[in-house]
């Protein structure tokens, strides 16, 4: 079979990994989170809530049990939310959590990697601890499609784990992230084992990091990205793989996001 001879990038494109199934965690997800990280993940998700109060139409991908969606609906009474998740149980939980604001939510059971982003405009996109379920190539592919349906003043809020490029990253953050991947691999079938280089992927897809905040010494990041004007991302290239990209992608200052992405040689 020729498949095995294809470069990693092409193999991912031909056969995306099986979608992880988070359904059995739907009812206990918040308690798992609370027991492991206390309130920090929640603070991370809500970092840029103030910036989300004027949006009208949000796309929230992989929001799981919907706690963030519910909070957004309360904070912004005009907004309508399209919530996409590959787990039916999570979407059911999300609708329940939305409570009396559920009429402003439309759910879509779908794999975000194959999401049909019909010509719709979203002025807000949120992905909290979701991009880490994808490879770098998949993140970039999603970002490029999102770039096409987001107006120039839209925002994409990202919450993610990260591994700082220092002793803390090597000794604490990386082993912790590896342990989390092993646990989620066991519980959900998630086959990803390392964080995607989501920053590089988003930059390449035409987004600019506008704001960021780090938590727990850089183990967690909250970021607000905005589309760059179209003429500034004509250099787009496919990002070849996520090998070793994480530590390079991590940086603690916002200004470094304005550095033009380095050309990538073939894998
Ligand atoms: C780690 S949980 C994060 C949930 C929530 N956003 C949070 O902040 O805790 C990942 C969520 O993404 C969903 N998910 C994973 N892979 C997906 C995919 N390929 N397409 C759509 N949803 C996916 C899972 O069902 C789950 O609800």
mmCIF file of C-alpha atoms and ligand atoms in Angstrom:
data_model
loop_
_atom_site.group_PDB
_atom_site.id
_atom_site.type_symbol
_atom_site.label_atom_id
_atom_site.label_comp_id
_atom_site.label_asym_id
_atom_site.label_seq_id
_atom_site.Cartn_x
_atom_site.Cartn_y
_atom_site.Cartn_z
ATOM 1 C CA UNK A 1 0.000 0.000 0.000
ATOM 2 C CA UNK A 2 1.395 3.355 -1.065
ATOM 3 C CA UNK A 3 -0.166 5.028 2.004
ATOM 4 C CA UNK A 4 2.687 3.999 4.288
ATOM 5 C CA UNK A 5 5.166 5.669 1.959
ATOM 6 C CA UNK A 6 3.407 9.027 2.031
ATOM 7 C CA UNK A 7 4.933 11.867 4.058
ATOM 8 C CA UNK A 8 3.244 12.443 7.422
ATOM 9 C CA UNK A 9 1.432 15.540 6.144
ATOM 10 C CA UNK A 10 -0.160 13.663 3.275
ATOM 11 C CA UNK A 11 -1.074 10.690 5.418
ATOM 12 C CA UNK A 12 -2.991 12.989 7.775
ATOM 13 C CA UNK A 13 -4.783 14.542 4.833
ATOM 14 C CA UNK A 14 -5.733 11.171 3.372
ATOM 15 C CA UNK A 15 -6.797 9.503 6.586
ATOM 16 C CA UNK A 16 -7.592 11.726 9.561
ATOM 17 C CA UNK A 17 -7.246 9.830 12.823
ATOM 18 C CA UNK A 18 -10.374 8.346 14.347
ATOM 19 C CA UNK A 19 -12.333 10.975 16.271
ATOM 20 C CA UNK A 20 -11.923 10.726 20.029
ATOM 21 C CA UNK A 21 -15.118 9.943 21.917
ATOM 22 C CA UNK A 22 -15.575 12.121 24.983
ATOM 23 C CA UNK A 23 -19.156 10.947 25.610
ATOM 24 C CA UNK A 24 -18.514 8.933 28.704
ATOM 25 C CA UNK A 25 -16.917 12.000 30.318
ATOM 26 C CA UNK A 26 -19.862 14.306 29.616
ATOM 27 C CA UNK A 27 -21.352 14.115 33.117
ATOM 28 C CA UNK A 28 -18.138 14.062 35.083
ATOM 29 C CA UNK A 29 -15.964 16.375 32.998
ATOM 30 C CA UNK A 30 -16.392 19.404 35.235
ATOM 31 C CA UNK A 31 -15.584 17.368 38.352
ATOM 32 C CA UNK A 32 -12.487 15.859 36.748
ATOM 33 C CA UNK A 33 -11.403 19.370 35.896
ATOM 34 C CA UNK A 34 -12.112 20.702 39.351
ATOM 35 C CA UNK A 35 -10.186 17.860 41.042
ATOM 36 C CA UNK A 36 -7.145 18.317 38.781
ATOM 37 C CA UNK A 37 -6.826 22.066 38.183
ATOM 38 C CA UNK A 38 -9.359 23.654 40.528
ATOM 39 C CA UNK A 39 -10.747 26.910 39.086
ATOM 40 C CA UNK A 40 -7.759 27.729 36.845
ATOM 41 C CA UNK A 41 -9.073 26.282 33.568
ATOM 42 C CA UNK A 42 -12.268 28.224 34.106
ATOM 43 C CA UNK A 43 -10.367 31.485 34.649
ATOM 44 C CA UNK A 44 -8.385 30.681 31.525
ATOM 45 C CA UNK A 45 -11.558 30.288 29.404
ATOM 46 C CA UNK A 46 -13.088 33.488 30.745
ATOM 47 C CA UNK A 47 -10.019 35.718 30.380
ATOM 48 C CA UNK A 48 -11.371 37.577 27.344
ATOM 49 C CA UNK A 49 -15.082 37.511 28.169
ATOM 50 C CA UNK A 50 -15.130 41.316 28.319
ATOM 51 C CA UNK A 51 -14.016 41.425 24.675
ATOM 52 C CA UNK A 52 -16.859 39.089 23.704
ATOM 53 C CA UNK A 53 -19.715 41.254 24.890
ATOM 54 C CA UNK A 54 -20.335 42.982 21.583
ATOM 55 C CA UNK A 55 -20.323 39.932 19.288
ATOM 56 C CA UNK A 56 -23.509 38.823 17.569
ATOM 57 C CA UNK A 57 -22.671 35.433 16.201
ATOM 58 C CA UNK A 58 -20.294 32.924 17.752
ATOM 59 C CA UNK A 59 -18.925 29.609 16.623
ATOM 60 C CA UNK A 60 -17.780 27.515 19.555
ATOM 61 C CA UNK A 61 -15.971 24.336 18.636
ATOM 62 C CA UNK A 62 -15.493 21.498 21.091
ATOM 63 C CA UNK A 63 -17.097 23.266 24.057
ATOM 64 C CA UNK A 64 -17.874 19.953 25.693
ATOM 65 C CA UNK A 65 -20.418 20.281 28.475
ATOM 66 C CA UNK A 66 -21.154 23.890 27.522
ATOM 67 C CA UNK A 67 -20.182 25.797 30.622
ATOM 68 C CA UNK A 68 -18.431 28.457 28.581
ATOM 69 C CA UNK A 69 -21.307 28.719 26.105
ATOM 70 C CA UNK A 70 -23.748 29.185 29.000
ATOM 71 C CA UNK A 71 -21.635 31.938 30.515
ATOM 72 C CA UNK A 72 -21.232 33.708 27.178
ATOM 73 C CA UNK A 73 -24.998 33.648 26.605
ATOM 74 C CA UNK A 74 -25.533 35.291 29.975
ATOM 75 C CA UNK A 75 -22.813 37.905 29.505
ATOM 76 C CA UNK A 76 -23.916 38.791 25.979
ATOM 77 C CA UNK A 77 -27.719 38.765 25.626
ATOM 78 C CA UNK A 78 -27.594 39.480 21.862
ATOM 79 C CA UNK A 79 -25.303 36.707 20.812
ATOM 80 C CA UNK A 80 -26.331 33.512 19.071
ATOM 81 C CA UNK A 81 -24.064 30.511 19.316
ATOM 82 C CA UNK A 82 -23.374 27.694 16.938
ATOM 83 C CA UNK A 83 -21.834 24.905 19.010
ATOM 84 C CA UNK A 84 -19.977 22.132 17.229
ATOM 85 C CA UNK A 85 -18.840 18.967 18.932
ATOM 86 C CA UNK A 86 -18.238 15.388 17.869
ATOM 87 C CA UNK A 87 -19.875 13.991 21.008
ATOM 88 C CA UNK A 88 -23.655 13.802 21.158
ATOM 89 C CA UNK A 89 -23.633 13.424 24.945
ATOM 90 C CA UNK A 90 -21.522 16.551 25.275
ATOM 91 C CA UNK A 91 -23.940 18.489 23.049
ATOM 92 C CA UNK A 92 -26.923 17.293 25.086
ATOM 93 C CA UNK A 93 -25.139 18.395 28.225
ATOM 94 C CA UNK A 94 -24.323 21.728 26.562
ATOM 95 C CA UNK A 95 -27.981 22.411 25.774
ATOM 96 C CA UNK A 96 -28.986 21.554 29.298
ATOM 97 C CA UNK A 97 -26.295 23.826 30.710
ATOM 98 C CA UNK A 98 -27.467 26.701 28.479
ATOM 99 C CA UNK A 99 -30.747 26.702 30.484
ATOM 100 C CA UNK A 100 -33.228 29.388 29.529
ATOM 101 C CA UNK A 101 -30.887 30.782 26.871
ATOM 102 C CA UNK A 102 -30.933 27.563 24.894
ATOM 103 C CA UNK A 103 -33.058 29.168 22.159
ATOM 104 C CA UNK A 104 -29.959 31.138 21.123
ATOM 105 C CA UNK A 105 -27.930 27.962 20.638
ATOM 106 C CA UNK A 106 -27.750 25.813 17.534
ATOM 107 C CA UNK A 107 -25.817 22.597 17.961
ATOM 108 C CA UNK A 108 -24.068 20.666 15.265
ATOM 109 C CA UNK A 109 -22.811 17.131 15.787
ATOM 110 C CA UNK A 110 -19.734 17.066 13.585
ATOM 111 C CA UNK A 111 -16.052 16.380 13.369
ATOM 112 C CA UNK A 112 -14.484 19.831 13.229
ATOM 113 C CA UNK A 113 -11.876 18.513 10.812
ATOM 114 C CA UNK A 114 -14.606 17.941 8.251
ATOM 115 C CA UNK A 115 -16.846 20.797 9.221
ATOM 116 C CA UNK A 116 -18.691 22.395 6.368
ATOM 117 C CA UNK A 117 -18.226 26.080 7.048
ATOM 118 C CA UNK A 118 -20.881 27.331 4.670
ATOM 119 C CA UNK A 119 -20.614 31.026 3.790
ATOM 120 C CA UNK A 120 -21.571 32.359 7.187
ATOM 121 C CA UNK A 121 -20.023 35.149 9.163
ATOM 122 C CA UNK A 122 -18.933 34.601 12.740
ATOM 123 C CA UNK A 123 -17.579 37.581 14.617
ATOM 124 C CA UNK A 124 -16.424 35.337 17.432
ATOM 125 C CA UNK A 125 -14.837 31.894 17.427
ATOM 126 C CA UNK A 126 -13.899 30.126 20.656
ATOM 127 C CA UNK A 127 -11.912 26.936 21.103
ATOM 128 C CA UNK A 128 -11.139 26.087 24.703
ATOM 129 C CA UNK A 129 -8.847 23.102 25.214
ATOM 130 C CA UNK A 130 -9.998 21.755 21.889
ATOM 131 C CA UNK A 131 -7.089 22.400 19.516
ATOM 132 C CA UNK A 132 -5.058 19.941 21.573
ATOM 133 C CA UNK A 133 -7.297 17.194 20.125
ATOM 134 C CA UNK A 134 -5.867 17.964 16.659
ATOM 135 C CA UNK A 135 -2.512 17.795 14.911
ATOM 136 C CA UNK A 136 -0.737 20.938 13.769
ATOM 137 C CA UNK A 137 -1.766 20.239 10.182
ATOM 138 C CA UNK A 138 -5.399 19.851 11.234
ATOM 139 C CA UNK A 139 -5.294 23.067 13.273
ATOM 140 C CA UNK A 140 -3.897 24.955 10.320
ATOM 141 C CA UNK A 141 -6.477 23.497 7.974
ATOM 142 C CA UNK A 142 -9.298 24.476 10.333
ATOM 143 C CA UNK A 143 -7.793 27.937 10.822
ATOM 144 C CA UNK A 144 -7.572 28.536 7.092
ATOM 145 C CA UNK A 145 -11.222 27.641 6.669
ATOM 146 C CA UNK A 146 -12.206 29.821 9.611
ATOM 147 C CA UNK A 147 -10.177 32.693 8.205
ATOM 148 C CA UNK A 148 -12.456 32.607 5.189
ATOM 149 C CA UNK A 149 -15.639 33.139 7.208
ATOM 150 C CA UNK A 150 -14.426 35.659 9.771
ATOM 151 C CA UNK A 151 -14.682 39.400 9.119
ATOM 152 C CA UNK A 152 -11.516 41.445 9.717
ATOM 153 C CA UNK A 153 -12.691 42.661 13.121
ATOM 154 C CA UNK A 154 -13.639 39.199 14.380
ATOM 155 C CA UNK A 155 -11.873 37.468 17.253
ATOM 156 C CA UNK A 156 -10.828 33.901 17.912
ATOM 157 C CA UNK A 157 -10.336 33.092 21.568
ATOM 158 C CA UNK A 158 -8.113 30.122 22.300
ATOM 159 C CA UNK A 159 -7.407 28.424 25.614
ATOM 160 C CA UNK A 160 -4.690 25.815 25.557
ATOM 161 C CA UNK A 161 -2.051 23.933 27.411
ATOM 162 C CA UNK A 162 1.520 24.872 26.546
ATOM 163 C CA UNK A 163 5.045 23.791 27.378
ATOM 164 C CA UNK A 164 7.303 26.754 28.157
ATOM 165 C CA UNK A 165 10.799 26.536 26.734
ATOM 166 C CA UNK A 166 12.598 26.529 30.092
ATOM 167 C CA UNK A 167 13.359 24.193 33.005
ATOM 168 C CA UNK A 168 9.773 24.395 34.245
ATOM 169 C CA UNK A 169 8.564 23.326 30.828
ATOM 170 C CA UNK A 170 10.964 20.404 30.642
ATOM 171 C CA UNK A 171 10.590 19.154 34.213
ATOM 172 C CA UNK A 172 6.980 19.958 35.060
ATOM 173 C CA UNK A 173 4.822 21.025 32.112
ATOM 174 C CA UNK A 174 5.900 18.471 29.521
ATOM 175 C CA UNK A 175 5.533 15.407 31.812
ATOM 176 C CA UNK A 176 2.174 16.724 32.994
ATOM 177 C CA UNK A 177 0.920 17.253 29.443
ATOM 178 C CA UNK A 178 2.179 13.792 28.484
ATOM 179 C CA UNK A 179 0.339 12.272 31.454
ATOM 180 C CA UNK A 180 -2.861 14.090 30.441
ATOM 181 C CA UNK A 181 -2.575 12.778 26.881
ATOM 182 C CA UNK A 182 -2.089 9.231 28.138
ATOM 183 C CA UNK A 183 -5.114 9.543 30.450
ATOM 184 C CA UNK A 184 -7.339 11.043 27.718
ATOM 185 C CA UNK A 185 -6.047 8.515 25.213
ATOM 186 C CA UNK A 186 -7.192 5.772 27.579
ATOM 187 C CA UNK A 187 -10.550 7.369 28.390
ATOM 188 C CA UNK A 188 -11.555 8.652 24.957
ATOM 189 C CA UNK A 189 -9.418 6.924 22.348
ATOM 190 C CA UNK A 190 -7.662 10.195 21.492
ATOM 191 C CA UNK A 191 -4.657 9.239 19.402
ATOM 192 C CA UNK A 192 -2.815 12.583 19.553
ATOM 193 C CA UNK A 193 0.163 12.491 21.912
ATOM 194 C CA UNK A 194 1.645 15.955 21.670
ATOM 195 C CA UNK A 195 0.346 19.490 21.614
ATOM 196 C CA UNK A 196 -0.057 21.002 18.169
ATOM 197 C CA UNK A 197 2.033 24.067 17.365
ATOM 198 C CA UNK A 198 -1.197 26.024 17.237
ATOM 199 C CA UNK A 199 0.451 29.449 17.214
ATOM 200 C CA UNK A 200 2.444 28.766 14.122
ATOM 201 C CA UNK A 201 -0.603 27.176 12.504
ATOM 202 C CA UNK A 202 -2.794 30.202 13.217
ATOM 203 C CA UNK A 203 -0.144 32.635 12.035
ATOM 204 C CA UNK A 204 0.271 30.729 8.814
ATOM 205 C CA UNK A 205 -3.468 30.697 8.282
ATOM 206 C CA UNK A 206 -3.614 34.490 8.476
ATOM 207 C CA UNK A 207 -4.258 35.289 12.137
ATOM 208 C CA UNK A 208 -2.363 37.610 14.457
ATOM 209 C CA UNK A 209 -2.049 37.180 18.192
ATOM 210 C CA UNK A 210 -3.564 40.331 19.672
ATOM 211 C CA UNK A 211 -3.624 39.516 23.387
ATOM 212 C CA UNK A 212 -2.529 36.769 25.654
ATOM 213 C CA UNK A 213 -2.328 35.781 29.268
ATOM 214 C CA UNK A 214 -0.527 32.830 30.788
ATOM 215 C CA UNK A 215 -1.434 30.805 33.831
ATOM 216 C CA UNK A 216 0.471 28.407 36.103
ATOM 217 C CA UNK A 217 3.865 29.563 34.874
ATOM 218 C CA UNK A 218 2.916 29.174 31.212
ATOM 219 C CA UNK A 219 1.295 25.734 31.437
ATOM 220 C CA UNK A 220 -1.975 27.356 30.346
ATOM 221 C CA UNK A 221 -2.492 30.156 27.868
ATOM 222 C CA UNK A 222 -5.478 32.325 27.012
ATOM 223 C CA UNK A 223 -5.107 34.012 23.652
ATOM 224 C CA UNK A 224 -7.105 36.364 21.492
ATOM 225 C CA UNK A 225 -6.361 36.130 17.770
ATOM 226 C CA UNK A 226 -7.583 38.343 14.956
ATOM 227 C CA UNK A 227 -7.621 37.859 11.191
ATOM 228 C CA UNK A 228 -4.857 39.692 9.365
ATOM 229 C CA UNK A 229 -5.910 41.697 6.314
ATOM 230 C CA UNK A 230 -5.931 39.373 3.330
ATOM 231 C CA UNK A 231 -2.927 40.880 1.531
ATOM 232 C CA UNK A 232 -0.657 39.994 4.455
ATOM 233 C CA UNK A 233 -0.949 36.252 4.235
ATOM 234 C CA UNK A 234 -0.335 35.535 0.631
ATOM 235 C CA UNK A 235 2.785 33.604 1.649
ATOM 236 C CA UNK A 236 0.692 30.773 3.097
ATOM 237 C CA UNK A 237 2.301 27.371 3.018
ATOM 238 C CA UNK A 238 1.211 24.089 4.496
ATOM 239 C CA UNK A 239 2.895 23.403 7.787
ATOM 240 C CA UNK A 240 4.660 20.112 7.378
ATOM 241 C CA UNK A 241 4.423 18.444 10.758
ATOM 242 C CA UNK A 242 4.397 19.130 14.442
ATOM 243 C CA UNK A 243 7.809 17.661 15.106
ATOM 244 C CA UNK A 244 9.595 19.764 17.701
ATOM 245 C CA UNK A 245 7.398 22.694 16.985
ATOM 246 C CA UNK A 246 5.987 23.157 20.430
ATOM 247 C CA UNK A 247 8.929 24.654 22.239
ATOM 248 C CA UNK A 248 9.668 26.884 19.263
ATOM 249 C CA UNK A 249 6.078 28.066 19.158
ATOM 250 C CA UNK A 250 5.963 29.009 22.813
ATOM 251 C CA UNK A 251 6.754 32.583 23.619
ATOM 252 C CA UNK A 252 5.633 34.780 26.447
ATOM 253 C CA UNK A 253 5.338 38.119 24.677
ATOM 254 C CA UNK A 254 2.567 39.179 22.387
ATOM 255 C CA UNK A 255 4.800 41.166 20.082
ATOM 256 C CA UNK A 256 6.605 38.066 18.860
ATOM 257 C CA UNK A 257 3.418 37.015 17.092
ATOM 258 C CA UNK A 258 4.086 39.756 14.575
ATOM 259 C CA UNK A 259 7.252 38.058 13.440
ATOM 260 C CA UNK A 260 6.586 36.687 9.966
ATOM 261 C CA UNK A 261 6.463 32.885 10.079
ATOM 262 C CA UNK A 262 9.716 31.247 9.006
ATOM 263 C CA UNK A 263 9.604 29.402 5.728
ATOM 264 C CA UNK A 264 9.334 25.698 6.406
ATOM 265 C CA UNK A 265 11.410 23.254 4.476
ATOM 266 C CA UNK A 266 9.930 19.995 3.329
ATOM 267 C CA UNK A 267 9.451 17.323 5.951
HETATM 268 C C1 LIG B 1 -10.806 18.326 26.048
HETATM 269 S S1 LIG B 1 -12.501 18.579 25.717
HETATM 270 C C2 LIG B 1 -12.648 20.323 25.993
HETATM 271 C C3 LIG B 1 -14.041 20.718 26.372
HETATM 272 C C4 LIG B 1 -14.245 22.205 26.697
HETATM 273 N N1 LIG B 1 -14.035 23.043 25.541
HETATM 274 C C5 LIG B 1 -13.367 22.674 27.809
HETATM 275 O O1 LIG B 1 -12.943 23.828 27.775
HETATM 276 O O2 LIG B 1 -13.139 21.936 28.753
HETATM 277 C C6 LIG B 1 -12.544 18.477 23.967
HETATM 278 C C7 LIG B 1 -13.932 18.592 23.387
HETATM 279 O O3 LIG B 1 -13.799 18.611 21.970
HETATM 280 C C8 LIG B 1 -14.609 17.609 21.380
HETATM 281 N N2 LIG B 1 -13.867 17.097 20.216
HETATM 282 C C9 LIG B 1 -12.733 16.372 20.207
HETATM 283 N N3 LIG B 1 -12.327 16.133 18.942
HETATM 284 C C10 LIG B 1 -13.247 16.725 18.141
HETATM 285 C C11 LIG B 1 -13.379 16.866 16.731
HETATM 286 N N4 LIG B 1 -12.482 16.338 15.895
HETATM 287 N N5 LIG B 1 -14.439 17.567 16.257
HETATM 288 C C12 LIG B 1 -15.351 18.122 17.094
HETATM 289 N N6 LIG B 1 -15.271 18.037 18.425
HETATM 290 C C13 LIG B 1 -14.237 17.346 18.946
HETATM 291 C C14 LIG B 1 -14.828 16.555 22.447
HETATM 292 O O4 LIG B 1 -16.025 15.834 22.244
HETATM 293 C C15 LIG B 1 -14.855 17.410 23.702
HETATM 294 O O5 LIG B 1 -16.147 17.884 23.970
#
